mmCIF file of C-alpha atoms and ligand atoms in Angstrom:
data_model
loop_
_atom_site.group_PDB
_atom_site.id
_atom_site.type_symbol
_atom_site.label_atom_id
_atom_site.label_comp_id
_atom_site.label_asym_id
_atom_site.label_seq_id
_atom_site.Cartn_x
_atom_site.Cartn_y
_atom_site.Cartn_z
ATOM 1 C CA MET A 16 66.416 -47.521 137.425
ATOM 2 C CA GLY A 17 64.430 -46.973 134.153
ATOM 3 C CA GLY A 18 67.784 -46.301 132.001
ATOM 4 C CA THR A 19 68.484 -47.628 128.467
ATOM 5 C CA LEU A 20 71.503 -48.463 126.447
ATOM 6 C CA THR A 21 69.973 -48.485 123.074
ATOM 7 C CA VAL A 22 72.219 -49.482 120.232
ATOM 8 C CA ASP A 23 71.645 -49.145 116.751
ATOM 9 C CA VAL A 24 72.170 -52.512 114.755
ATOM 10 C CA ALA A 25 71.645 -51.154 111.345
ATOM 11 C CA PRO A 26 75.030 -51.669 110.329
ATOM 12 C CA VAL A 27 74.674 -55.462 110.419
ATOM 13 C CA LEU A 28 71.153 -55.735 109.511
ATOM 14 C CA GLY A 29 71.408 -56.013 105.753
ATOM 15 C CA GLU A 30 74.172 -58.612 105.338
ATOM 16 C CA THR A 31 74.933 -62.170 106.924
ATOM 17 C CA GLY A 32 78.340 -62.340 108.407
ATOM 18 C CA ALA A 33 78.414 -58.643 109.057
ATOM 19 C CA THR A 34 79.779 -57.842 112.547
ATOM 20 C CA MET A 35 80.067 -54.554 114.664
ATOM 21 C CA GLU A 36 81.663 -53.693 117.759
ATOM 22 C CA VAL A 37 80.060 -51.790 120.922
ATOM 23 C CA ASP A 38 82.119 -50.394 123.595
ATOM 24 C CA ALA A 39 79.866 -48.337 125.925
ATOM 25 C CA ASP A 40 79.422 -47.267 129.622
ATOM 26 C CA VAL A 41 76.472 -48.912 131.169
ATOM 27 C CA PRO A 42 73.855 -46.600 132.974
ATOM 28 C CA LEU A 43 73.574 -48.665 136.053
ATOM 29 C CA GLU A 44 74.263 -47.481 139.581
ATOM 30 C CA SER A 45 73.413 -50.560 141.532
ATOM 31 C CA ILE A 46 71.952 -53.945 141.496
ATOM 32 C CA ALA A 47 70.283 -55.635 144.313
ATOM 33 C CA VAL A 48 70.738 -59.569 144.684
ATOM 34 C CA GLY A 49 68.796 -60.817 147.274
ATOM 35 C CA ASP A 50 69.940 -59.269 150.668
ATOM 36 C CA THR A 51 73.115 -58.056 148.825
ATOM 37 C CA SER A 52 73.380 -54.843 147.037
ATOM 38 C CA ALA A 53 76.145 -53.656 144.726
ATOM 39 C CA THR A 54 76.770 -50.133 144.023
ATOM 40 C CA PHE A 55 78.855 -48.990 140.982
ATOM 41 C CA SER A 56 80.796 -45.370 141.857
ATOM 42 C CA SER A 57 81.689 -45.561 137.884
ATOM 43 C CA PRO A 58 79.537 -46.748 135.183
ATOM 44 C CA PRO A 59 80.085 -50.765 134.316
ATOM 45 C CA ARG A 60 81.870 -51.063 130.663
ATOM 46 C CA LEU A 61 80.294 -53.119 128.237
ATOM 47 C CA ARG A 62 82.308 -54.417 125.164
ATOM 48 C CA VAL A 63 80.540 -56.643 122.751
ATOM 49 C CA THR A 64 80.231 -58.031 119.330
ATOM 50 C CA ILE A 65 77.122 -57.982 117.358
ATOM 51 C CA ALA A 66 77.183 -60.492 114.541
ATOM 52 C CA ASN A 67 74.547 -61.060 111.775
ATOM 53 C CA ALA A 68 74.276 -64.785 111.778
ATOM 54 C CA GLY A 69 71.474 -64.902 109.450
ATOM 55 C CA GLU A 70 68.425 -65.973 111.411
ATOM 56 C CA VAL A 71 69.303 -64.025 114.387
ATOM 57 C CA ILE A 72 72.012 -61.417 115.549
ATOM 58 C CA VAL A 73 74.401 -62.961 117.998
ATOM 59 C CA LEU A 74 75.552 -60.812 120.931
ATOM 60 C CA THR A 75 78.930 -61.841 122.577
ATOM 61 C CA GLY A 76 81.163 -60.307 124.938
ATOM 62 C CA SER A 77 81.555 -59.189 128.452
ATOM 63 C CA VAL A 78 80.782 -56.316 130.903
ATOM 64 C CA GLU A 79 83.269 -55.118 133.494
ATOM 65 C CA ALA A 80 82.518 -53.227 136.659
ATOM 66 C CA THR A 81 83.811 -52.466 140.162
ATOM 67 C CA ALA A 82 81.103 -53.297 142.463
ATOM 68 C CA ARG A 83 80.960 -51.504 146.060
ATOM 69 C CA LEU A 84 79.774 -54.277 148.414
ATOM 70 C CA GLU A 85 79.292 -54.678 152.241
ATOM 71 C CA CYS A 86 81.007 -57.641 153.963
ATOM 72 C CA SER A 87 78.387 -59.891 155.042
ATOM 73 C CA ARG A 88 80.469 -60.678 158.267
ATOM 74 C CA CYS A 89 81.941 -57.255 159.475
ATOM 75 C CA LEU A 90 79.692 -55.138 157.575
ATOM 76 C CA GLU A 91 82.847 -53.262 156.000
ATOM 77 C CA SER A 92 82.430 -51.961 152.689
ATOM 78 C CA PHE A 93 84.759 -52.971 149.995
ATOM 79 C CA ASN A 94 85.397 -53.052 146.207
ATOM 80 C CA LEU A 95 85.204 -56.024 144.114
ATOM 81 C CA GLY A 96 86.282 -56.185 140.485
ATOM 82 C CA ILE A 97 83.593 -58.472 138.414
ATOM 83 C CA THR A 98 83.341 -59.284 135.096
ATOM 84 C CA GLY A 99 80.051 -61.087 133.441
ATOM 85 C CA SER A 100 80.023 -62.643 130.018
ATOM 86 C CA ILE A 101 77.271 -62.265 127.550
ATOM 87 C CA ASP A 102 76.157 -64.912 125.039
ATOM 88 C CA ALA A 103 72.828 -63.804 123.928
ATOM 89 C CA VAL A 104 70.591 -63.530 120.575
ATOM 90 C CA ILE A 105 68.875 -60.677 119.275
ATOM 91 C CA SER A 106 65.635 -60.974 116.879
ATOM 92 C CA SER A 107 62.540 -59.326 116.400
ATOM 93 C CA ALA A 108 60.534 -62.537 117.287
ATOM 94 C CA HIS A 109 61.093 -64.868 120.113
ATOM 95 C CA PRO A 110 63.503 -67.494 118.500
ATOM 96 C CA SER A 111 61.836 -71.088 118.188
ATOM 97 C CA ASP A 112 62.652 -74.493 118.762
ATOM 98 C CA GLU A 113 66.222 -74.841 117.616
ATOM 99 C CA HIS A 114 67.157 -71.727 119.841
ATOM 100 C CA ASP A 115 69.724 -72.953 122.436
ATOM 101 C CA GLU A 116 67.748 -72.666 125.896
ATOM 102 C CA ASP A 117 70.819 -71.227 127.722
ATOM 103 C CA GLN A 118 71.159 -68.088 125.340
ATOM 104 C CA GLU A 119 69.114 -65.143 126.794
ATOM 105 C CA TRP A 120 67.132 -63.398 124.207
ATOM 106 C CA TYR A 121 66.757 -59.781 123.634
ATOM 107 C CA PRO A 122 64.037 -58.174 121.110
ATOM 108 C CA LEU A 123 65.162 -56.379 117.942
ATOM 109 C CA GLU A 124 62.927 -53.160 117.957
ATOM 110 C CA GLY A 125 63.103 -51.480 114.394
ATOM 111 C CA LYS A 126 66.981 -51.370 114.082
ATOM 112 C CA THR A 127 67.637 -50.950 117.639
ATOM 113 C CA VAL A 128 68.326 -53.200 120.534
ATOM 114 C CA ASP A 129 68.301 -52.008 124.287
ATOM 115 C CA LEU A 130 71.453 -53.616 125.917
ATOM 116 C CA LEU A 131 70.788 -52.537 129.487
ATOM 117 C CA ALA A 132 69.146 -55.646 130.296
ATOM 118 C CA ALA A 133 71.724 -57.869 129.061
ATOM 119 C CA ALA A 134 74.550 -55.943 130.748
ATOM 120 C CA GLU A 135 72.655 -56.087 134.052
ATOM 121 C CA SER A 136 71.792 -59.806 134.008
ATOM 122 C CA ALA A 137 75.417 -60.650 133.112
ATOM 123 C CA LEU A 138 76.552 -58.542 136.093
ATOM 124 C CA ARG A 139 74.027 -60.007 138.475
ATOM 125 C CA VAL A 140 75.055 -63.478 138.374
ATOM 126 C CA GLU A 141 78.416 -62.350 139.228
ATOM 127 C CA VAL A 142 77.331 -60.737 142.433
ATOM 128 C CA PRO A 143 78.324 -63.016 145.600
ATOM 129 C CA PHE A 144 75.201 -63.760 147.815
ATOM 130 C CA ALA A 145 77.351 -63.411 151.001
ATOM 131 C CA PRO A 146 80.338 -61.170 150.082
ATOM 132 C CA VAL A 147 83.230 -61.334 152.426
ATOM 133 C CA HIS A 148 85.896 -58.629 152.143
ATOM 134 C CA ASP A 149 88.445 -61.072 153.054
ATOM 135 C CA GLU A 150 88.220 -64.947 153.292
ATOM 136 C CA GLU A 151 89.740 -64.607 156.902
ATOM 137 C CA CYS A 152 87.357 -61.915 157.952
ATOM 138 C CA SER A 153 86.563 -62.736 161.562
ATOM 139 C CA GLY A 154 83.287 -60.876 161.600
ATOM 140 C CA ILE A 155 81.551 -59.119 164.498
ATOM 141 C CA CYS A 156 81.142 -60.497 168.051
ATOM 142 C CA PRO A 157 77.440 -61.548 168.160
ATOM 143 C CA ILE A 158 77.519 -60.153 171.820
ATOM 144 C CA CYS A 159 79.243 -56.870 172.251
ATOM 145 C CA GLY A 160 79.349 -55.824 168.564
ATOM 146 C CA CYS A 161 83.093 -55.189 168.252
ATOM 147 C CA ASP A 162 84.765 -55.688 165.082
ATOM 148 C CA LEU A 163 87.060 -58.938 165.620
ATOM 149 C CA ASN A 164 89.223 -58.037 162.898
ATOM 150 C CA ARG A 165 90.359 -55.089 164.905
ATOM 151 C CA ASP A 166 89.411 -55.560 168.399
ATOM 152 C CA ARG A 167 89.309 -58.448 170.879
ATOM 153 C CA CYS A 168 86.854 -59.103 173.277
ATOM 154 C CA THR A 169 86.132 -61.592 176.359
ATOM 155 C CA CYS A 170 82.737 -62.331 175.546
ATOM 156 C CA GLU A 171 81.473 -65.998 176.198
ATOM 157 C CA PRO A 172 78.406 -66.810 174.244
ATOM 158 C CA GLU A 173 75.971 -68.440 176.506
ATOM 159 C CA GLY A 174 76.305 -72.261 176.209
ATOM 160 C CA GLY A 175 80.207 -72.352 175.660
ATOM 161 C CA GLU A 176 82.405 -71.448 172.839
ATOM 162 C CA ARG A 177 81.158 -69.628 169.559
ATOM 163 C CA PRO A 178 80.074 -72.517 167.302
ATOM 164 C CA ASP A 179 82.595 -71.211 164.537
ATOM 165 C CA SER A 180 85.601 -70.772 166.849
ATOM 166 C CA PRO A 181 88.700 -72.491 165.902
ATOM 167 C CA PHE A 182 88.760 -74.031 169.378
ATOM 168 C CA ALA A 183 85.346 -75.708 168.681
ATOM 169 C CA ALA A 184 86.527 -77.250 165.596
ATOM 170 C CA LEU A 185 89.741 -78.567 167.374
ATOM 171 C CA LYS A 186 87.639 -80.040 170.216
ATOM 172 C CA ASP A 187 85.959 -82.414 167.457
ATOM 173 C CA LEU A 188 89.343 -83.833 166.482
ATOM 174 C CA LEU A 189 90.083 -84.916 169.984
ATOM 175 C CA PRO A 190 88.928 -87.950 171.607
ATOM 176 C CA PRO A 191 86.219 -87.570 174.051
ATOM 177 C CA GLU A 192 87.375 -87.187 177.608
ATOM 178 C CA ASP A 193 86.854 -90.322 179.971
ATOM 179 C CA ASP A 194 84.899 -89.920 183.121
HETATM 180 ZN ZN1 ZN B 18 84.599 -58.493 156.688
HETATM 181 ZN ZN1 ZN B 19 82.400 -59.589 172.242
#
């Protein structure tokens, strides 16, 4: 993408305890997570507090977006609202020992920090690996390709029922037939 979201943190640099709020659009059009691609028709919204905690600057807040995803079962596109949370530190050098390993670190460059990576990483963990437009989505018939949410077909996969059909599950619950 090559975008940036540079924030001037000079207002908090001089004084321990000083804070500032940032409310900004994130210049991000899409994120790819594995085989899934989430696209954003409008820019995700970043809302964070930047606080001078002495040794480091602490970045906390969230990023909200409406992700356009493709259903992994029926391939229909749908929108999913996602909110990622951000809990990170900003400092000129990588923080040492006492630094909480779970917190991400972003470099302070002069008096600015680029928050694009923080926003992207917070959104990335919220993108589902196998999105479904509806938990009940029936998917696509593997034989004729019809959308089983809208159409019915009479295809019978070779070797019996579809493994995930409700009838196959029901059969497991019944006692085996006597010969
Ligand atoms: Zn679907
Ligand atoms: Zn079919």
